[in-house]
Coordinates of C-alpha atoms in Angstrom, one line a residue:
M14 CA 0.0 0.0 0.0
T15 CA 1.3 3.5 -0.9
R16 CA 1.5 6.4 1.5
E17 CA -1.2 8.3 -0.1
Q18 CA -3.6 5.4 0.2
Y19 CA -2.7 4.9 3.8
I20 CA -3.3 8.6 4.6
L21 CA -6.6 8.5 2.8
A22 CA -7.8 5.4 4.6
T23 CA -6.9 6.8 8.0
Q24 CA -8.6 10.1 7.3
Q25 CA -11.8 8.4 6.3
N26 CA -12.0 6.4 9.6
S27 CA -11.3 9.5 11.7
L28 CA -14.1 11.6 10.2
P29 CA -17.3 11.6 12.3
R30 CA -20.4 9.9 10.9
T31 CA -23.2 12.2 10.0
E32 CA -25.9 9.5 9.4
H33 CA -28.6 8.9 12.1
P34 CA -28.9 5.3 13.5
Q35 CA -32.2 3.4 12.8
F36 CA -34.2 2.0 15.8
Y37 CA -36.9 -0.9 15.4
P38 CA -39.6 -0.9 18.0
V39 CA -40.5 -4.2 19.8
G40 CA -44.2 -5.0 20.8
I41 CA -47.8 -4.6 19.5
Y42 CA -49.0 -1.2 18.8
G43 CA -52.0 0.4 17.1
W44 CA -55.2 -1.5 16.3
R45 CA -53.5 -4.8 17.0
K46 CA -53.0 -3.7 20.6
R47 CA -56.6 -2.6 21.0
C48 CA -57.9 -5.9 19.6
L49 CA -55.7 -7.9 22.0
Y50 CA -57.0 -5.9 24.9
F51 CA -60.6 -6.4 23.7
F52 CA -60.2 -10.2 23.5
V53 CA -58.5 -10.3 27.0
L54 CA -61.4 -8.3 28.4
L55 CA -64.0 -10.6 26.7
L56 CA -62.2 -13.7 28.1
L57 CA -62.2 -12.2 31.6
V58 CA -66.0 -11.4 31.3
T59 CA -66.7 -14.9 30.0
M60 CA -64.8 -16.5 32.9
I61 CA -66.7 -14.4 35.4
V62 CA -70.0 -15.3 33.9
N63 CA -69.1 -19.0 33.9
L64 CA -68.0 -18.9 37.5
A65 CA -71.2 -17.1 38.4
M66 CA -73.3 -19.7 36.5
T67 CA -71.4 -22.6 38.1
I68 CA -72.0 -21.2 41.6
W69 CA -75.7 -20.6 40.8
I70 CA -76.1 -24.2 39.5
L71 CA -74.4 -25.6 42.6
K72 CA -76.8 -23.6 44.7
V73 CA -80.0 -24.4 42.8
M74 CA -79.2 -28.1 42.4
N75 CA -78.2 -28.3 46.0
F76 CA -74.8 -30.0 45.4
T77 CA -73.3 -31.3 48.6
V78 CA -70.5 -33.7 49.6
D79 CA -73.1 -36.5 49.9
G80 CA -74.9 -36.0 46.6
M81 CA -77.1 -33.7 44.6
G82 CA -80.5 -32.4 45.5
N83 CA -82.8 -35.3 46.6
L84 CA -80.1 -37.7 45.5
R85 CA -77.8 -39.0 48.3
V86 CA -74.9 -41.4 47.8
T87 CA -74.6 -43.7 50.7
K88 CA -72.6 -46.9 51.4
K89 CA -75.6 -49.1 50.6
G90 CA -76.3 -47.3 47.3
I91 CA -78.2 -44.3 46.0
R92 CA -81.1 -42.8 47.9
L93 CA -83.7 -40.6 46.3
E94 CA -86.1 -38.5 48.4
G95 CA -89.3 -37.1 47.0
I96 CA -90.6 -37.4 43.4
S97 CA -88.0 -38.4 40.8
E98 CA -88.4 -38.5 37.0
F99 CA -86.3 -40.6 34.6
L100 CA -86.5 -39.7 30.9
L101 CA -84.1 -42.4 29.8
P102 CA -83.9 -46.2 30.7
L103 CA -82.9 -46.9 34.3
Y104 CA -80.7 -49.9 35.0
V105 CA -80.6 -51.0 38.6
K106 CA -80.3 -54.2 40.6
E107 CA -82.7 -53.4 43.4
I108 CA -85.4 -50.8 44.1
H109 CA -87.0 -50.5 47.5
S110 CA -88.7 -47.8 49.5
R111 CA -88.3 -46.6 53.1
K112 CA -89.7 -48.7 55.9
D113 CA -92.4 -46.1 56.6
S114 CA -93.6 -45.3 53.1
P115 CA -94.7 -47.3 50.0
L116 CA -93.0 -47.5 46.7
V117 CA -95.0 -45.8 43.9
L118 CA -94.2 -46.2 40.2
Q119 CA -96.3 -43.7 38.1
S120 CA -96.5 -43.1 34.4
D121 CA -98.9 -41.2 32.1
R122 CA -99.4 -44.2 29.9
N123 CA -98.2 -47.5 31.4
V124 CA -95.5 -49.0 33.6
T125 CA -93.5 -51.9 32.0
V126 CA -91.0 -54.0 33.9
N127 CA -88.8 -56.2 31.7
A128 CA -86.4 -59.1 32.6
R129 CA -83.7 -60.2 30.2
N130 CA -81.1 -62.9 30.3
H131 CA -77.3 -62.5 29.8
M132 CA -77.8 -62.4 26.0
G133 CA -80.3 -59.5 26.2
Q134 CA -83.3 -61.6 25.3
L135 CA -86.6 -60.8 26.9
T136 CA -87.6 -63.5 29.4
G137 CA -90.4 -61.8 31.3
Q138 CA -92.5 -58.7 31.1
L139 CA -95.1 -57.1 33.4
T140 CA -97.1 -54.2 31.9
V141 CA -99.5 -52.2 34.1
G142 CA -101.8 -50.1 31.8
A143 CA -105.0 -48.2 32.0
D144 CA -107.1 -51.0 30.7
A145 CA -105.4 -54.2 31.8
V146 CA -102.4 -55.7 33.6
E147 CA -100.5 -58.1 31.4
A148 CA -97.8 -60.6 32.3
Q149 CA -95.7 -62.4 29.7
C150 CA -93.6 -65.2 31.1
K151 CA -93.2 -69.0 31.1
R152 CA -94.8 -69.3 34.5
F153 CA -96.8 -66.9 36.6
E154 CA -97.1 -67.5 40.4
V155 CA -98.8 -65.8 43.3
R156 CA -97.5 -66.8 46.8
A157 CA -98.6 -66.2 50.3
S158 CA -96.7 -63.7 52.3
G159 CA -96.4 -65.9 55.4
D160 CA -95.2 -69.4 54.4
G161 CA -94.6 -68.8 50.7
K162 CA -97.4 -71.2 49.7
I163 CA -98.5 -71.1 46.0
L164 CA -101.9 -69.5 45.9
F165 CA -102.1 -69.2 42.1
S166 CA -99.9 -70.4 39.3
A167 CA -100.4 -70.5 35.5
D168 CA -98.3 -71.8 32.6
E169 CA -99.0 -73.2 29.1
D170 CA -100.1 -76.6 30.4
E171 CA -102.3 -75.9 33.5
I172 CA -103.6 -73.4 36.0
V173 CA -103.3 -74.3 39.7
I174 CA -105.2 -72.6 42.5
G175 CA -103.6 -73.6 45.8
A176 CA -105.9 -71.8 48.2
D177 CA -107.9 -73.8 50.7
R178 CA -111.2 -72.5 49.3
L179 CA -112.1 -71.0 45.9
K180 CA -115.0 -68.5 46.3
V181 CA -117.0 -67.3 43.3
T182 CA -119.1 -64.2 44.2
G183 CA -120.5 -63.4 40.8
T184 CA -124.3 -63.5 40.3
E185 CA -124.0 -65.7 37.3
G186 CA -121.7 -68.2 39.0
A187 CA -118.8 -69.8 37.3
V188 CA -118.8 -71.0 33.7
F189 CA -116.5 -73.8 32.6
G190 CA -116.0 -74.6 29.0
H191 CA -114.5 -78.0 29.6
S192 CA -114.3 -80.6 32.4
V193 CA -113.7 -79.7 36.1
E194 CA -111.9 -82.0 38.5
T195 CA -112.5 -81.3 42.2
P196 CA -113.1 -83.3 45.3
H197 CA -115.7 -81.0 46.8
I198 CA -118.3 -78.5 45.6
R199 CA -120.5 -76.7 48.1
A200 CA -122.4 -73.4 48.3
E201 CA -122.3 -70.8 51.0
P202 CA -124.5 -71.2 54.1
S203 CA -128.2 -70.5 53.4
Q204 CA -127.5 -70.5 49.7
D205 CA -128.5 -73.0 47.0
L206 CA -126.0 -75.0 45.0
K207 CA -127.0 -75.3 41.3
L208 CA -125.1 -77.4 38.7
E209 CA -126.5 -76.5 35.3
S210 CA -125.7 -77.2 31.7
P211 CA -128.2 -75.1 29.6
T212 CA -127.6 -76.7 26.2
R213 CA -125.6 -79.9 26.9
S214 CA -125.7 -82.9 29.2
L215 CA -124.3 -82.8 32.8
V216 CA -122.1 -85.7 33.7
M217 CA -120.7 -86.4 37.2
E218 CA -118.1 -89.2 37.4
A219 CA -115.9 -90.6 40.1
P220 CA -113.9 -93.8 40.3
R221 CA -115.2 -94.6 43.8
G222 CA -118.7 -93.0 43.7
V223 CA -120.4 -89.7 43.6
Q224 CA -122.1 -88.4 46.7
V225 CA -124.8 -85.7 46.5
S226 CA -126.0 -84.4 49.8
A227 CA -128.4 -81.7 50.9
A228 CA -128.4 -81.7 54.7
A229 CA -131.0 -79.0 55.3
G230 CA -132.8 -78.7 52.0
D231 CA -134.2 -80.5 48.9
L232 CA -132.3 -82.2 46.2
K233 CA -133.7 -81.6 42.7
A234 CA -132.6 -83.1 39.4
T235 CA -134.3 -81.6 36.3
C236 CA -133.6 -82.4 32.7
R237 CA -135.4 -81.8 29.4
K238 CA -135.2 -85.2 27.8
E239 CA -134.1 -88.2 29.8
L240 CA -132.6 -88.8 33.3
H241 CA -130.5 -91.9 33.6
L242 CA -129.6 -93.6 36.9
Q243 CA -127.2 -96.4 36.0
S244 CA -125.2 -98.7 38.1
T245 CA -122.9 -101.2 36.3
E246 CA -122.0 -103.5 39.2
G247 CA -124.2 -102.6 42.1
E248 CA -127.8 -101.5 42.7
I249 CA -129.8 -98.4 42.9
F250 CA -131.2 -98.0 46.4
L251 CA -134.0 -95.5 47.2
N252 CA -134.4 -95.0 51.0
A253 CA -137.0 -92.5 52.1
D254 CA -140.2 -92.3 54.2
T255 CA -142.2 -91.6 51.1
I256 CA -141.3 -92.2 47.4
R257 CA -143.7 -90.6 44.9
L258 CA -143.7 -91.0 41.2
G259 CA -146.0 -88.3 39.7
N260 CA -147.6 -88.1 36.3
L261 CA -147.8 -91.9 35.8
P262 CA -150.6 -93.3 33.7
V263 CA -153.2 -95.3 35.6
G264 CA -154.4 -98.7 34.3
S265 CA -158.1 -99.7 34.2
F266 CA -159.4 -102.7 36.2
S267 CA -162.9 -104.0 36.8
S268 CA -164.0 -107.2 38.5
S269 CA -167.7 -108.1 39.0
S270 CA -167.0 -110.6 41.7
S271 CA -164.9 -108.3 43.8
F272 CA -167.4 -105.5 43.2
S273 CA -170.4 -107.7 44.4
S274 CA -168.6 -109.0 47.4
S275 CA -167.5 -105.6 48.4
S276 CA -171.0 -104.1 48.0
S277 CA -172.6 -106.8 50.2
S278 CA -170.2 -106.3 53.0
P279 CA -171.4 -104.2 55.9
S280 CA -168.5 -101.9 55.7
S281 CA -169.2 -100.9 52.1
S282 CA -170.4 -97.5 53.1
A283 CA -167.1 -96.7 54.8
P284 CA -164.4 -94.7 52.9
R285 CA -161.7 -96.9 51.5
Q286 CA -158.2 -96.0 50.4
T287 CA -157.3 -97.0 46.9
I288 CA -154.2 -99.0 46.5
Y289 CA -152.2 -99.1 43.3
E290 CA -149.6 -101.4 41.9
L291 CA -146.5 -100.2 40.1
C292 CA -146.3 -102.1 36.9
A293 CA -143.5 -102.0 34.2
C294 CA -143.9 -102.5 30.5
P295 CA -141.5 -104.6 28.5
N296 CA -140.0 -101.4 27.1
G297 CA -139.1 -100.2 30.6
K298 CA -142.0 -97.7 31.1
L299 CA -143.8 -97.6 34.5
Y300 CA -147.5 -97.2 35.2
L301 CA -149.9 -97.5 38.1
S302 CA -152.7 -100.1 38.3
P303 CA -155.4 -100.5 41.0
A304 CA -154.5 -103.4 43.2
G305 CA -157.2 -106.2 43.5
A306 CA -157.3 -109.7 44.8
G307 CA -154.4 -110.7 42.6
S308 CA -151.8 -108.9 40.5
T309 CA -153.4 -106.7 37.8
C310 CA -150.3 -105.9 35.9
Q311 CA -151.0 -108.7 33.4
S312 CA -154.7 -107.8 32.9
S313 CA -153.8 -104.2 32.4
S314 CA -151.1 -104.8 29.9
N315 CA -153.0 -102.8 27.3
I316 CA -151.8 -99.6 29.0
C317 CA -148.4 -100.3 27.6
L318 CA -149.7 -99.8 24.1
W319 CA -150.7 -96.2 24.6
S320 CA -148.7 -95.0 27.5

């Protein structure tokens, strides 16, 4: 480097700089700063409103350490006091009321209780509606509260009534469409017992006999066509002080000898009771014939032709 160049270089470095230095501000200014402050203020207001709403909800819903409102969480489960409404299905293991109050399930339409197995299939259903109470299950049972005795049970095969006495209080009685098997049928005290079949026959059968008893009243059997009393191995025994057969045809009998002898006797003017014989036709029909000196059933056999 030459001397002139060195002097020129040193003179340029020693001269003061006349240019002003440039400064760059750091931060947010202008409308950006105002927008930021606005959003911060809006966030603060939202937080205050949320906090106030949370406190209001806690106060209205009565949130406590034990539960919420009428709901209390205890060691034995959940306890609800007052009226509770469930808008969605409720899945619980057991529902029971307090010892001093009943359990009431109420609905505007009906109340349905379903039971399902582990696969979710419906195994039992109880529906309490406005018109009827329906139960759908394989077997329906009603048991006594004391000893658990079955009072009523029903399934597809049979219906069992396990009570000691079945009482029918309807004015029309009980109507059975098919056979009835029972060891004892009786009426209430001072009431009549009536077994009736309006359009068909009435049959009473028993392997060891049928006993019909009226201790303080009359026994009446009425039918439209024929009444059969049949004994296959024994006999039909009628035991009574008086046995009357009404509406039987009376046979005609006349004897001149018996009439003349009776008229000549001194006691002919005294009233005499007429005695009749009960005769049977070959076809099984019965008729009455006045009794004479001998049997008049043979002489009055013409009654079998028109009786």
